[in-house]
N, CA and C of each residue as an Amber inpcrd file, in Angstrom:
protein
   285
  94.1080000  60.5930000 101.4370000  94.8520000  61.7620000 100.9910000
  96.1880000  61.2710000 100.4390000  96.6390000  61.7250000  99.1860000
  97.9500000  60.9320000  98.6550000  98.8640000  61.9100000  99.1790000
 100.1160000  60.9120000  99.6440000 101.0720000  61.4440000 100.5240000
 101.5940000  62.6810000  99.9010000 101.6460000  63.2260000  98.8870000
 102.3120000  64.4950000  98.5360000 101.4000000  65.3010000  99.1160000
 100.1190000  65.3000000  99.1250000  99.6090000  66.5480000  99.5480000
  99.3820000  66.5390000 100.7370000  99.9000000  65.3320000 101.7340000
  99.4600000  65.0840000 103.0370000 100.8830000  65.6990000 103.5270000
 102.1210000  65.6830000 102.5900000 103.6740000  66.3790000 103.0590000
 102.9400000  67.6420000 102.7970000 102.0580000  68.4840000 102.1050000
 102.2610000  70.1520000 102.0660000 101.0660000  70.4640000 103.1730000
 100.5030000  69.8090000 103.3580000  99.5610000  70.0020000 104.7640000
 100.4700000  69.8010000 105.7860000 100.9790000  68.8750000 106.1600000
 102.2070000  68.9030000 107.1690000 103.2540000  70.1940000 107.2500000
 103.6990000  70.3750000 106.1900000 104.3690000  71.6090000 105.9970000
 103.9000000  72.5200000 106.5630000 102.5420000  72.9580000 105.8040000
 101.5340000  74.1790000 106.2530000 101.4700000  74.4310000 108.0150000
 101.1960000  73.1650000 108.3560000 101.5270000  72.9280000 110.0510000
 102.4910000  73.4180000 110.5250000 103.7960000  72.8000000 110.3890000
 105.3120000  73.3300000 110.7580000 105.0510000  74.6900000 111.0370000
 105.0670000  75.4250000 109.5030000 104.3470000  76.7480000 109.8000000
 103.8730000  77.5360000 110.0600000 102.4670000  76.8580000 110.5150000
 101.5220000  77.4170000 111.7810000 102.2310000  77.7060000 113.0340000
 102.7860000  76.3100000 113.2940000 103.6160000  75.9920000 115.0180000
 104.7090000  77.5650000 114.8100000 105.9310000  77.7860000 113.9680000
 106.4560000  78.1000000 114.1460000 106.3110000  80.1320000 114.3400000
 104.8380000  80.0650000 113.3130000 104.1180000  81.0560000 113.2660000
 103.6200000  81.4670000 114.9050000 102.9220000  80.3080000 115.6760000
 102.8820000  80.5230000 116.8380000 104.3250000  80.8900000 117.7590000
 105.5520000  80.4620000 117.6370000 106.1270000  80.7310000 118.6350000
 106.9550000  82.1660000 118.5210000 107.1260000  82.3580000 116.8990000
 107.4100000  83.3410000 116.9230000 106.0070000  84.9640000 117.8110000
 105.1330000  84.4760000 117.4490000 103.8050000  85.2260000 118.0270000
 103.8640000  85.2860000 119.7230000 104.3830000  84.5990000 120.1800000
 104.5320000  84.0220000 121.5880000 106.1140000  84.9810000 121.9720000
 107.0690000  84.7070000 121.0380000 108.0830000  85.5690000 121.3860000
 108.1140000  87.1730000 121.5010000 107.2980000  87.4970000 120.3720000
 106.4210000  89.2590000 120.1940000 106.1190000  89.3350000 121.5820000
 105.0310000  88.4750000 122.1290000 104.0000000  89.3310000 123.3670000
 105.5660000  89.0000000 124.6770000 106.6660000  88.3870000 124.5960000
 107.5730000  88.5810000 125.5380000 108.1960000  90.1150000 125.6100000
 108.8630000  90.1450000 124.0490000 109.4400000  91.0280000 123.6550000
 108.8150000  92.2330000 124.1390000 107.4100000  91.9600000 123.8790000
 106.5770000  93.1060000 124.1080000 106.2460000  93.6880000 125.7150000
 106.6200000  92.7620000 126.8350000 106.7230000  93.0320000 128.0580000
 107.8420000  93.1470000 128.4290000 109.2210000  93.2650000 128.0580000
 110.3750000  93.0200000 127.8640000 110.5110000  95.1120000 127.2680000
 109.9730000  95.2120000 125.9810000 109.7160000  97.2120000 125.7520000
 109.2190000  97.6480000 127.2190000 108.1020000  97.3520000 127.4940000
 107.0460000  97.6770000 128.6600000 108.0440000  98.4540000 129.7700000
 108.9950000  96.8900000 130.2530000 109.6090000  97.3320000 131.4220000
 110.6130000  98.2130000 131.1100000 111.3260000  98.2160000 129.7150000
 112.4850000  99.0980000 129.6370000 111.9690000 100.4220000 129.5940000
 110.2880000 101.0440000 129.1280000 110.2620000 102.1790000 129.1690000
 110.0070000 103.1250000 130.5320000 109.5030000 101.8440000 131.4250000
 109.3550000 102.6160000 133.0220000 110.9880000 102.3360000 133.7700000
 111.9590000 101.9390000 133.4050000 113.3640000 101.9180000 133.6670000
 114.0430000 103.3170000 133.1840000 114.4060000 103.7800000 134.3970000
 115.6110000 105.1730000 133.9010000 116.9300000 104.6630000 134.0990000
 117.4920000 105.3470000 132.8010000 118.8490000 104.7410000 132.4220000
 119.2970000 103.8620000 131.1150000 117.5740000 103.1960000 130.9380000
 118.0580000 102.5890000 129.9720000 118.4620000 102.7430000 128.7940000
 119.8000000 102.0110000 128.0070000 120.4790000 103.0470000 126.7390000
 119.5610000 102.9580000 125.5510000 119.6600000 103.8360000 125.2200000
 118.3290000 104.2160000 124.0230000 118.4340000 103.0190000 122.9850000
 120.1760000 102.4280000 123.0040000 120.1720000 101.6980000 121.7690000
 119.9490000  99.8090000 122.4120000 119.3720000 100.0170000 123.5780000
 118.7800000  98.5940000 124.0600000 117.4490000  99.2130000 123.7580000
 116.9080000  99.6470000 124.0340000 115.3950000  99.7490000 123.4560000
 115.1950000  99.8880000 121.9010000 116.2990000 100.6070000 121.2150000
 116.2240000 100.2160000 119.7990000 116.0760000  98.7710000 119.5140000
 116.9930000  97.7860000 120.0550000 117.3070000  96.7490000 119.3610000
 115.7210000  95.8160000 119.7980000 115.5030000  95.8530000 121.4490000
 114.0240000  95.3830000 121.4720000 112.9710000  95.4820000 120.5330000
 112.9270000  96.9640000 120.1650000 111.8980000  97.0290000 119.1170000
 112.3220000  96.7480000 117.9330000 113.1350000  96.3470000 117.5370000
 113.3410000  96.1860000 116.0770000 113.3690000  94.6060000 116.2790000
 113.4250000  94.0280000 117.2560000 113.3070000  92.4400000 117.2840000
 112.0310000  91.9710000 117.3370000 111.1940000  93.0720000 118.1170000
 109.6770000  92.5750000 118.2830000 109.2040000  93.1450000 116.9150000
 109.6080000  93.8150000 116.0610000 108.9800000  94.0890000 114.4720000
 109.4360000  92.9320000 113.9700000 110.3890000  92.5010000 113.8520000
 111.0930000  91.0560000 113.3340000 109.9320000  90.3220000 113.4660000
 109.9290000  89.9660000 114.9480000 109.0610000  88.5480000 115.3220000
 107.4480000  88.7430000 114.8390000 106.9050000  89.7010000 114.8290000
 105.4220000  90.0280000 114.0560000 105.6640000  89.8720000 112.6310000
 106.2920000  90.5680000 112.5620000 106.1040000  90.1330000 110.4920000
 106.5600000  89.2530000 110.1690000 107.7400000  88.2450000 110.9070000
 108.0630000  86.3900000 110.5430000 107.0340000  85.7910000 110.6510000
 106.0910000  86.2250000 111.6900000 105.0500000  85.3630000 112.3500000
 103.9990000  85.2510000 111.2830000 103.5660000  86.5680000 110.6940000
 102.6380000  86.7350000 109.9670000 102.6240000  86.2160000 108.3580000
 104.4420000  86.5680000 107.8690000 104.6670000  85.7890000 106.7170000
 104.3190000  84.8430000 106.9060000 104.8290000  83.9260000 108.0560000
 104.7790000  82.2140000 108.2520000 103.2300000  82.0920000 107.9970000
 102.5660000  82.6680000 108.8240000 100.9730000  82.6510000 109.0630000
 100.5990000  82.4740000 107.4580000 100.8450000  83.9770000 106.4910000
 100.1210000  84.0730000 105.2270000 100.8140000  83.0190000 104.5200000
 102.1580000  82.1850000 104.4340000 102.4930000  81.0760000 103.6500000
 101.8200000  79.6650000 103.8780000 101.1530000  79.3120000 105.3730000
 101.2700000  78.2930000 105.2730000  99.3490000  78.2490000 104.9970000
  98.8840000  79.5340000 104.9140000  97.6010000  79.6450000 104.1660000
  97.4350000  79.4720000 102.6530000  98.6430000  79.8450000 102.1750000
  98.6800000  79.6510000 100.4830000  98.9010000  77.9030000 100.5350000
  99.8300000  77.5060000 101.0910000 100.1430000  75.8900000 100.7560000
  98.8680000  74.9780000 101.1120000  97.5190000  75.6930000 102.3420000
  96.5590000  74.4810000 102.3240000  95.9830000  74.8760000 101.2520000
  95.5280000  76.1880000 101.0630000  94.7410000  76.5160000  99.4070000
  95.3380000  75.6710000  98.5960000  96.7560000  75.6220000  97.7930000
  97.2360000  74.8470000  97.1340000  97.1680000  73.1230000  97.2080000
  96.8260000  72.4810000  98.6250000  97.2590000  71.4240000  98.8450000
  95.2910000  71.2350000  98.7500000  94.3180000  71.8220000  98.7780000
  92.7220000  71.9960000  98.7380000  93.1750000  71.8450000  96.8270000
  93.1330000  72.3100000  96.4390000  93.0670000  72.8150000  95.1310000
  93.5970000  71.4710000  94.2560000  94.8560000  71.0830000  94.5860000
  95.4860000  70.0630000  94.1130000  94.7370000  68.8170000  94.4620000
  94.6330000  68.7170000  95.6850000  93.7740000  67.4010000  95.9320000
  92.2180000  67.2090000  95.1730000  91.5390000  68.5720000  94.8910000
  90.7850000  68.4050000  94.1100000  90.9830000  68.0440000  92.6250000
  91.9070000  68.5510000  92.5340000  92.3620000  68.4800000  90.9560000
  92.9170000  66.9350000  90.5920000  93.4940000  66.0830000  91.7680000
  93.5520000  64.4650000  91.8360000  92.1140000  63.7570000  91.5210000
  91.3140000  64.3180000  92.5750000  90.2080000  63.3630000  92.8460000
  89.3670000  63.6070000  91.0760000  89.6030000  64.7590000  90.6740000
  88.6470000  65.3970000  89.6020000  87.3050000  65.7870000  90.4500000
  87.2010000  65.9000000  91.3110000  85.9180000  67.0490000  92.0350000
  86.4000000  68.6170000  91.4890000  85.2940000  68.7130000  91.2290000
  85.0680000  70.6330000  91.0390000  84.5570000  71.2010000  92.3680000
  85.3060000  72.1000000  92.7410000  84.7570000  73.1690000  93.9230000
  83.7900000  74.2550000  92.9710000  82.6490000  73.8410000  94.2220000
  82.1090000  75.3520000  93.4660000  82.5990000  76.4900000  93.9370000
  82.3130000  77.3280000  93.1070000  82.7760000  79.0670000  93.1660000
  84.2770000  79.0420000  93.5340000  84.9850000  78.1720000  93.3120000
  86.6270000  78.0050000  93.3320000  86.8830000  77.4510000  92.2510000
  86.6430000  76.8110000  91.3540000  87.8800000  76.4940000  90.3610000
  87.5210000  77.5130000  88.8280000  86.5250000  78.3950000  89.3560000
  86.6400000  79.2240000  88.2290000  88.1440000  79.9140000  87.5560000
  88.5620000  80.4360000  86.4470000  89.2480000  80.6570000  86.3090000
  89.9140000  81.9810000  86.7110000  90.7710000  82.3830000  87.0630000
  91.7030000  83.1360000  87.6530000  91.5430000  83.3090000  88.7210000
  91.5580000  82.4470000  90.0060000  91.4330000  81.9330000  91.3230000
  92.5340000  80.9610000  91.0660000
């Protein structure tokens, strides 16, 4: 694998990992809402900010997730396009 496309597979990784911890921080966050809603007292604008952190951490997670899916497509695609192999039913045009 020539090292440029072995750096955007690596990349893609980073991505994954970081995709995971943000995913890992959600299901805290998310027991973290849980307890504040069986808590009386708690100020409405601490449970605001929980949930607007656990929307944060799902859709970072998921961008990260859908980017580092475009860079192996790209880093698949490119490496084919080195070797000169044709994918079937992929290198048709407008894919």
């Amino acid at each position: 694998m020539p090292a440029r496309i072995a750096a955007i597979v690596a990349h893609a990784e980073v991505l994954r990992a970081d995709a995971r911890a943000l995913a890992a921080c959600a299901e805290r966050l998310r027991a973290v809402e849980a307890g504040l809603k069986t808590g009386d007292g708690t100020p409405a604008w601490l449970r605001a900010a929980v949930a607007a952190h656990l929307a944060a951490c799902v859709t970072a997670a998921a961008d990260l997730e859908a980017s580092a899916r475009h860079l192996l497509r790209y880093a698949d695609k490119a490496g084919a396009e080195q070797t000169g192999r044709r994918r079937p039913g992929r290198d048709e045009p407008g894919r």
